Amino acid sequence: WDVPAIRDVVKILFDVEHQSDSSYQLLLRFCGLSLELPDPFDKHRNEKAITRRMTEVKTQVKALLDAGWEVYTADEVRLEHEAETRRMWLPKGQRTKLSVDRQKTSQSFFGALSLTSKKVKLYPIEGNQNTEQTILALERLQRETETEKIAVVLDNARFHHAKALTGLYEPGQLLERITPIHLPPYAPDHNPVEHVWNAAKNNIANIQHETPEETFGAFASYIASRTFDYDFEHLPLRETRNDFVS
């Protein structure tokens, strides 16, 4: 399906034309369809290398947990709130016109899932996801963790490898209590906290909130009120990206 195809169908069957392409996209989503191409694999994804690296990660994480460390799996997530304002004119004997005005607002969060408590520490990010915001979130995570030794499993986002961050793990530096563990590239489905995002997004996806604050608050409340029994050995099946909340 594409927009011209669904536009023709709506015009023929209902004699209605929507002003914006996003209206047709929304119709498809309501029908459980998607304009996005399927992504069964990533051409950059090396399954053998991922399996090999994940074996190393699991072994390292188990050893640290057995030694009494606190281990988190961490990631950033971005949400969008899309407001809809509709005005309709229905003059008798004329074609119906529908005007839709949408405004989008986004908010990013840093989250860390504890592999011991199964709870998520969730911190809002001011502005864009970057090295500076990661440092602020990790420093807060370290401050709020009582266990002396902390390991944080991160993906391979470029800003997770920036020198401004990696140097802070050294003794005497800001994040000296934290030991980073990096997942293999192109393997987000192996990060347990990624599945927390999926669960929270699916929970709020079909509920239209009036304000961005309500949308982001619903997302945060869902996560804060639950435990998530995910670890590297127990993950749900990889889910299709949710089109309503990104």
PDB file of N, CA, C and O in Angstrom, residues 105-162:
ATOM      1  N   THR A 105       5.294  16.815  19.270  1.00  0.00           N
ATOM      2  CA  THR A 105       6.225  17.150  20.342  1.00  0.00           C
ATOM      3  C   THR A 105       6.908  15.869  20.784  1.00  0.00           C
ATOM      4  O   THR A 105       6.254  14.834  20.880  1.00  0.00           O
ATOM      5  N   SER A 106       8.195  15.909  21.024  1.00  0.00           N
ATOM      6  CA  SER A 106       8.926  14.698  21.388  1.00  0.00           C
ATOM      7  C   SER A 106       9.614  14.845  22.735  1.00  0.00           C
ATOM      8  O   SER A 106       9.852  15.962  23.213  1.00  0.00           O
ATOM      9  N   GLN A 107       9.886  13.714  23.347  1.00  0.00           N
ATOM     10  CA  GLN A 107      10.608  13.670  24.615  1.00  0.00           C
ATOM     11  C   GLN A 107      11.432  12.393  24.641  1.00  0.00           C
ATOM     12  O   GLN A 107      10.944  11.320  24.328  1.00  0.00           O
ATOM     13  N   SER A 108      12.697  12.525  25.026  1.00  0.00           N
ATOM     14  CA  SER A 108      13.567  11.362  25.159  1.00  0.00           C
ATOM     15  C   SER A 108      13.772  11.029  26.631  1.00  0.00           C
ATOM     16  O   SER A 108      13.703  11.901  27.509  1.00  0.00           O
ATOM     17  N   PHE A 109      13.998   9.737  26.899  1.00  0.00           N
ATOM     18  CA  PHE A 109      14.274   9.249  28.244  1.00  0.00           C
ATOM     19  C   PHE A 109      15.509   8.352  28.217  1.00  0.00           C
ATOM     20  O   PHE A 109      15.794   7.700  27.206  1.00  0.00           O
ATOM     21  N   PHE A 110      16.215   8.317  29.341  1.00  0.00           N
ATOM     22  CA  PHE A 110      17.268   7.329  29.574  1.00  0.00           C
ATOM     23  C   PHE A 110      16.721   6.363  30.608  1.00  0.00           C
ATOM     24  O   PHE A 110      16.227   6.777  31.658  1.00  0.00           O
ATOM     25  N   GLY A 111      16.800   5.080  30.309  1.00  0.00           N
ATOM     26  CA  GLY A 111      16.294   4.088  31.241  1.00  0.00           C
ATOM     27  C   GLY A 111      17.320   3.019  31.529  1.00  0.00           C
ATOM     28  O   GLY A 111      18.109   2.645  30.665  1.00  0.00           O
ATOM     29  N   ALA A 112      17.306   2.517  32.769  1.00  0.00           N
ATOM     30  CA  ALA A 112      18.234   1.454  33.171  1.00  0.00           C
ATOM     31  C   ALA A 112      17.454   0.389  33.929  1.00  0.00           C
ATOM     32  O   ALA A 112      16.882   0.661  34.989  1.00  0.00           O
ATOM     33  N   LEU A 113      17.415  -0.823  33.382  1.00  0.00           N
ATOM     34  CA  LEU A 113      16.710  -1.948  33.988  1.00  0.00           C
ATOM     35  C   LEU A 113      17.668  -2.738  34.870  1.00  0.00           C
ATOM     36  O   LEU A 113      18.690  -3.244  34.399  1.00  0.00           O
ATOM     37  N   SER A 114      17.345  -2.835  36.154  1.00  0.00           N
ATOM     38  CA  SER A 114      18.167  -3.621  37.088  1.00  0.00           C
ATOM     39  C   SER A 114      17.900  -5.101  36.881  1.00  0.00           C
ATOM     40  O   SER A 114      16.741  -5.540  36.882  1.00  0.00           O
ATOM     41  N   LEU A 115      18.953  -5.884  36.744  1.00  0.00           N
ATOM     42  CA  LEU A 115      18.792  -7.327  36.576  1.00  0.00           C
ATOM     43  C   LEU A 115      18.568  -8.028  37.904  1.00  0.00           C
ATOM     44  O   LEU A 115      18.329  -9.240  37.921  1.00  0.00           O
ATOM     45  N   THR A 116      18.621  -7.289  39.010  1.00  0.00           N
ATOM     46  CA  THR A 116      18.326  -7.878  40.321  1.00  0.00           C
ATOM     47  C   THR A 116      16.919  -7.513  40.796  1.00  0.00           C
ATOM     48  O   THR A 116      16.124  -8.378  41.138  1.00  0.00           O
ATOM     49  N   SER A 117      16.583  -6.234  40.806  1.00  0.00           N
ATOM     50  CA  SER A 117      15.259  -5.809  41.270  1.00  0.00           C
ATOM     51  C   SER A 117      14.199  -5.889  40.182  1.00  0.00           C
ATOM     52  O   SER A 117      13.002  -5.881  40.470  1.00  0.00           O
ATOM     53  N   LYS A 118      14.627  -5.924  38.915  1.00  0.00           N
ATOM     54  CA  LYS A 118      13.727  -5.949  37.754  1.00  0.00           C
ATOM     55  C   LYS A 118      12.941  -4.645  37.609  1.00  0.00           C
ATOM     56  O   LYS A 118      11.940  -4.593  36.909  1.00  0.00           O
ATOM     57  N   LYS A 119      13.397  -3.591  38.291  1.00  0.00           N
ATOM     58  CA  LYS A 119      12.776  -2.277  38.177  1.00  0.00           C
ATOM     59  C   LYS A 119      13.605  -1.397  37.245  1.00  0.00           C
ATOM     60  O   LYS A 119      14.806  -1.615  37.064  1.00  0.00           O
ATOM     61  N   VAL A 120      12.951  -0.394  36.681  1.00  0.00           N
ATOM     62  CA  VAL A 120      13.621   0.511  35.748  1.00  0.00           C
ATOM     63  C   VAL A 120      13.751   1.894  36.371  1.00  0.00           C
ATOM     64  O   VAL A 120      12.775   2.443  36.894  1.00  0.00           O
ATOM     65  N   LYS A 121      14.947   2.431  36.338  1.00  0.00           N
ATOM     66  CA  LYS A 121      15.167   3.831  36.692  1.00  0.00           C
ATOM     67  C   LYS A 121      15.056   4.631  35.405  1.00  0.00           C
ATOM     68  O   LYS A 121      15.784   4.375  34.445  1.00  0.00           O
ATOM     69  N   LEU A 122      14.135   5.588  35.380  1.00  0.00           N
ATOM     70  CA  LEU A 122      13.821   6.336  34.162  1.00  0.00           C
ATOM     71  C   LEU A 122      14.095   7.812  34.374  1.00  0.00           C
ATOM     72  O   LEU A 122      13.568   8.425  35.308  1.00  0.00           O
ATOM     73  N   TYR A 123      14.941   8.398  33.509  1.00  0.00           N
ATOM     74  CA  TYR A 123      15.311   9.801  33.637  1.00  0.00           C
ATOM     75  C   TYR A 123      14.993  10.548  32.340  1.00  0.00           C
ATOM     76  O   TYR A 123      15.406  10.110  31.255  1.00  0.00           O
ATOM     77  N   PRO A 124      14.263  11.654  32.409  1.00  0.00           N
ATOM     78  CA  PRO A 124      14.006  12.450  31.204  1.00  0.00           C
ATOM     79  C   PRO A 124      15.291  13.095  30.685  1.00  0.00           C
ATOM     80  O   PRO A 124      16.180  13.440  31.468  1.00  0.00           O
ATOM     81  N   ILE A 125      15.385  13.207  29.387  1.00  0.00           N
ATOM     82  CA  ILE A 125      16.542  13.817  28.735  1.00  0.00           C
ATOM     83  C   ILE A 125      16.141  15.196  28.229  1.00  0.00           C
ATOM     84  O   ILE A 125      15.108  15.358  27.567  1.00  0.00           O
ATOM     85  N   GLU A 126      16.945  16.187  28.555  1.00  0.00           N
ATOM     86  CA  GLU A 126      16.696  17.539  28.078  1.00  0.00           C
ATOM     87  C   GLU A 126      17.302  17.695  26.687  1.00  0.00           C
ATOM     88  O   GLU A 126      18.515  17.592  26.505  1.00  0.00           O
ATOM     89  N   GLY A 127      16.447  17.907  25.694  1.00  0.00           N
ATOM     90  CA  GLY A 127      16.946  18.080  24.337  1.00  0.00           C
ATOM     91  C   GLY A 127      17.240  16.751  23.672  1.00  0.00           C
ATOM     92  O   GLY A 127      16.506  15.773  23.816  1.00  0.00           O
ATOM     93  N   ASN A 128      18.358  16.707  22.947  1.00  0.00           N
ATOM     94  CA  ASN A 128      18.689  15.533  22.141  1.00  0.00           C
ATOM     95  C   ASN A 128      19.448  14.480  22.946  1.00  0.00           C
ATOM     96  O   ASN A 128      20.060  14.767  23.971  1.00  0.00           O
ATOM     97  N   GLN A 129      19.404  13.253  22.435  1.00  0.00           N
ATOM     98  CA  GLN A 129      20.212  12.174  22.994  1.00  0.00           C
ATOM     99  C   GLN A 129      21.659  12.397  22.551  1.00  0.00           C
ATOM    100  O   GLN A 129      21.959  12.427  21.369  1.00  0.00           O
ATOM    101  N   ASN A 130      22.564  12.554  23.507  1.00  0.00           N
ATOM    102  CA  ASN A 130      23.964  12.799  23.181  1.00  0.00           C
ATOM    103  C   ASN A 130      24.844  12.388  24.357  1.00  0.00           C
ATOM    104  O   ASN A 130      24.355  11.921  25.395  1.00  0.00           O
ATOM    105  N   THR A 131      26.139  12.573  24.205  1.00  0.00           N
ATOM    106  CA  THR A 131      27.091  12.168  25.235  1.00  0.00           C
ATOM    107  C   THR A 131      26.853  12.914  26.541  1.00  0.00           C
ATOM    108  O   THR A 131      26.889  12.330  27.633  1.00  0.00           O
ATOM    109  N   GLU A 132      26.612  14.206  26.459  1.00  0.00           N
ATOM    110  CA  GLU A 132      26.407  15.009  27.672  1.00  0.00           C
ATOM    111  C   GLU A 132      25.225  14.495  28.475  1.00  0.00           C
ATOM    112  O   GLU A 132      25.305  14.354  29.709  1.00  0.00           O
ATOM    113  N   GLN A 133      24.117  14.202  27.795  1.00  0.00           N
ATOM    114  CA  GLN A 133      22.936  13.707  28.498  1.00  0.00           C
ATOM    115  C   GLN A 133      23.164  12.303  29.060  1.00  0.00           C
ATOM    116  O   GLN A 133      22.651  11.967  30.134  1.00  0.00           O
ATOM    117  N   THR A 134      23.944  11.492  28.363  1.00  0.00           N
ATOM    118  CA  THR A 134      24.276  10.151  28.867  1.00  0.00           C
ATOM    119  C   THR A 134      25.110  10.252  30.140  1.00  0.00           C
ATOM    120  O   THR A 134      24.887   9.510  31.105  1.00  0.00           O
ATOM    121  N   ILE A 135      26.058  11.177  30.165  1.00  0.00           N
ATOM    122  CA  ILE A 135      26.886  11.376  31.359  1.00  0.00           C
ATOM    123  C   ILE A 135      26.018  11.789  32.539  1.00  0.00           C
ATOM    124  O   ILE A 135      26.152  11.263  33.654  1.00  0.00           O
ATOM    125  N   LEU A 136      25.096  12.722  32.307  1.00  0.00           N
ATOM    126  CA  LEU A 136      24.216  13.174  33.387  1.00  0.00           C
ATOM    127  C   LEU A 136      23.361  12.028  33.923  1.00  0.00           C
ATOM    128  O   LEU A 136      23.189  11.877  35.148  1.00  0.00           O
ATOM    129  N   ALA A 137      22.842  11.197  33.006  1.00  0.00           N
ATOM    130  CA  ALA A 137      21.995  10.078  33.428  1.00  0.00           C
ATOM    131  C   ALA A 137      22.804   9.027  34.179  1.00  0.00           C
ATOM    132  O   ALA A 137      22.359   8.509  35.216  1.00  0.00           O
ATOM    133  N   LEU A 138      23.998   8.702  33.701  1.00  0.00           N
ATOM    134  CA  LEU A 138      24.823   7.703  34.373  1.00  0.00           C
ATOM    135  C   LEU A 138      25.290   8.198  35.745  1.00  0.00           C
ATOM    136  O   LEU A 138      25.375   7.414  36.694  1.00  0.00           O
ATOM    137  N   GLU A 139      25.584   9.483  35.840  1.00  0.00           N
ATOM    138  CA  GLU A 139      26.003  10.037  37.139  1.00  0.00           C
ATOM    139  C   GLU A 139      24.856   9.947  38.143  1.00  0.00           C
ATOM    140  O   GLU A 139      25.058   9.596  39.307  1.00  0.00           O
ATOM    141  N   ARG A 140      23.643  10.220  37.671  1.00  0.00           N
ATOM    142  CA  ARG A 140      22.482  10.111  38.558  1.00  0.00           C
ATOM    143  C   ARG A 140      22.223   8.652  38.929  1.00  0.00           C
ATOM    144  O   ARG A 140      21.914   8.343  40.081  1.00  0.00           O
ATOM    145  N   LEU A 141      22.367   7.760  37.969  1.00  0.00           N
ATOM    146  CA  LEU A 141      22.187   6.331  38.225  1.00  0.00           C
ATOM    147  C   LEU A 141      23.186   5.847  39.271  1.00  0.00           C
ATOM    148  O   LEU A 141      22.835   5.099  40.198  1.00  0.00           O
ATOM    149  N   GLN A 142      24.423   6.276  39.141  1.00  0.00           N
ATOM    150  CA  GLN A 142      25.462   5.897  40.101  1.00  0.00           C
ATOM    151  C   GLN A 142      25.131   6.428  41.487  1.00  0.00           C
ATOM    152  O   GLN A 142      25.270   5.723  42.500  1.00  0.00           O
ATOM    153  N   ARG A 143      24.652   7.667  41.548  1.00  0.00           N
ATOM    154  CA  ARG A 143      24.314   8.301  42.819  1.00  0.00           C
ATOM    155  C   ARG A 143      23.159   7.579  43.518  1.00  0.00           C
ATOM    156  O   ARG A 143      23.117   7.505  44.748  1.00  0.00           O
ATOM    157  N   GLU A 144      22.211   7.061  42.737  1.00  0.00           N
ATOM    158  CA  GLU A 144      21.021   6.440  43.304  1.00  0.00           C
ATOM    159  C   GLU A 144      21.170   4.931  43.498  1.00  0.00           C
ATOM    160  O   GLU A 144      20.215   4.260  43.857  1.00  0.00           O
ATOM    161  N   THR A 145      22.366   4.393  43.270  1.00  0.00           N
ATOM    162  CA  THR A 145      22.620   2.966  43.449  1.00  0.00           C
ATOM    163  C   THR A 145      23.486   2.757  44.683  1.00  0.00           C
ATOM    164  O   THR A 145      24.585   3.303  44.777  1.00  0.00           O
ATOM    165  N   GLU A 146      22.986   1.968  45.615  1.00  0.00           N
ATOM    166  CA  GLU A 146      23.711   1.754  46.857  1.00  0.00           C
ATOM    167  C   GLU A 146      24.894   0.809  46.683  1.00  0.00           C
ATOM    168  O   GLU A 146      25.918   0.958  47.357  1.00  0.00           O
ATOM    169  N   THR A 147      24.762  -0.172  45.800  1.00  0.00           N
ATOM    170  CA  THR A 147      25.853  -1.119  45.591  1.00  0.00           C
ATOM    171  C   THR A 147      27.099  -0.398  45.094  1.00  0.00           C
ATOM    172  O   THR A 147      27.023   0.463  44.203  1.00  0.00           O
ATOM    173  N   GLU A 148      28.251  -0.729  45.646  1.00  0.00           N
ATOM    174  CA  GLU A 148      29.480  -0.020  45.302  1.00  0.00           C
ATOM    175  C   GLU A 148      29.892  -0.250  43.858  1.00  0.00           C
ATOM    176  O   GLU A 148      30.293   0.666  43.155  1.00  0.00           O
ATOM    177  N   LYS A 149      29.811  -1.500  43.413  1.00  0.00           N
ATOM    178  CA  LYS A 149      30.245  -1.843  42.063  1.00  0.00           C
ATOM    179  C   LYS A 149      29.031  -1.938  41.140  1.00  0.00           C
ATOM    180  O   LYS A 149      28.071  -2.644  41.432  1.00  0.00           O
ATOM    181  N   ILE A 150      29.119  -1.227  40.008  1.00  0.00           N
ATOM    182  CA  ILE A 150      27.996  -1.151  39.074  1.00  0.00           C
ATOM    183  C   ILE A 150      28.497  -1.472  37.667  1.00  0.00           C
ATOM    184  O   ILE A 150      29.550  -0.992  37.247  1.00  0.00           O
ATOM    185  N   ALA A 151      27.741  -2.296  36.961  1.00  0.00           N
ATOM    186  CA  ALA A 151      28.003  -2.526  35.539  1.00  0.00           C
ATOM    187  C   ALA A 151      26.786  -2.047  34.762  1.00  0.00           C
ATOM    188  O   ALA A 151      25.640  -2.271  35.167  1.00  0.00           O
ATOM    189  N   VAL A 152      27.016  -1.365  33.641  1.00  0.00           N
ATOM    190  CA  VAL A 152      25.932  -0.869  32.801  1.00  0.00           C
ATOM    191  C   VAL A 152      26.147  -1.394  31.380  1.00  0.00           C
ATOM    192  O   VAL A 152      27.190  -1.130  30.775  1.00  0.00           O
ATOM    193  N   VAL A 153      25.168  -2.131  30.908  1.00  0.00           N
ATOM    194  CA  VAL A 153      25.232  -2.681  29.553  1.00  0.00           C
ATOM    195  C   VAL A 153      24.606  -1.664  28.604  1.00  0.00           C
ATOM    196  O   VAL A 153      23.446  -1.274  28.775  1.00  0.00           O
ATOM    197  N   LEU A 154      25.365  -1.236  27.603  1.00  0.00           N
ATOM    198  CA  LEU A 154      24.933  -0.217  26.655  1.00  0.00           C
ATOM    199  C   LEU A 154      25.046  -0.735  25.233  1.00  0.00           C
ATOM    200  O   LEU A 154      25.815  -1.659  24.951  1.00  0.00           O
ATOM    201  N   ASP A 155      24.292  -0.120  24.329  1.00  0.00           N
ATOM    202  CA  ASP A 155      24.437  -0.488  22.933  1.00  0.00           C
ATOM    203  C   ASP A 155      25.620   0.267  22.332  1.00  0.00           C
ATOM    204  O   ASP A 155      26.369   0.941  23.046  1.00  0.00           O
ATOM    205  N   ASN A 156      25.759   0.173  21.014  1.00  0.00           N
ATOM    206  CA  ASN A 156      26.938   0.761  20.372  1.00  0.00           C
ATOM    207  C   ASN A 156      26.665   2.108  19.716  1.00  0.00           C
ATOM    208  O   ASN A 156      27.292   2.443  18.704  1.00  0.00           O
ATOM    209  N   ALA A 157      25.725   2.863  20.262  1.00  0.00           N
ATOM    210  CA  ALA A 157      25.536   4.224  19.771  1.00  0.00           C
ATOM    211  C   ALA A 157      26.855   4.988  19.858  1.00  0.00           C
ATOM    212  O   ALA A 157      27.628   4.817  20.799  1.00  0.00           O
ATOM    213  N   ARG A 158      27.102   5.819  18.883  1.00  0.00           N
ATOM    214  CA  ARG A 158      28.392   6.510  18.805  1.00  0.00           C
ATOM    215  C   ARG A 158      28.684   7.317  20.067  1.00  0.00           C
ATOM    216  O   ARG A 158      29.826   7.335  20.558  1.00  0.00           O
ATOM    217  N   PHE A 159      27.658   7.982  20.617  1.00  0.00           N
ATOM    218  CA  PHE A 159      27.913   8.822  21.795  1.00  0.00           C
ATOM    219  C   PHE A 159      28.157   7.998  23.051  1.00  0.00           C
ATOM    220  O   PHE A 159      28.575   8.541  24.064  1.00  0.00           O
ATOM    221  N   HIS A 160      27.924   6.683  23.000  1.00  0.00           N
ATOM    222  CA  HIS A 160      28.284   5.829  24.133  1.00  0.00           C
ATOM    223  C   HIS A 160      29.776   5.492  24.145  1.00  0.00           C
ATOM    224  O   HIS A 160      30.286   4.957  25.122  1.00  0.00           O
ATOM    225  N   HIS A 161      30.461   5.797  23.044  1.00  0.00           N
ATOM    226  CA  HIS A 161      31.892   5.505  22.938  1.00  0.00           C
ATOM    227  C   HIS A 161      32.731   6.785  22.897  1.00  0.00           C
ATOM    228  O   HIS A 161      33.939   6.712  22.677  1.00  0.00           O
ATOM    229  N   ALA A 162      32.099   7.932  23.087  1.00  0.00           N
ATOM    230  CA  ALA A 162      32.828   9.195  23.007  1.00  0.00           C
ATOM    231  C   ALA A 162      33.890   9.276  24.108  1.00  0.00           C
ATOM    232  O   ALA A 162      33.696   8.799  25.225  1.00  0.00           O
TER     233      ALA A 162
END
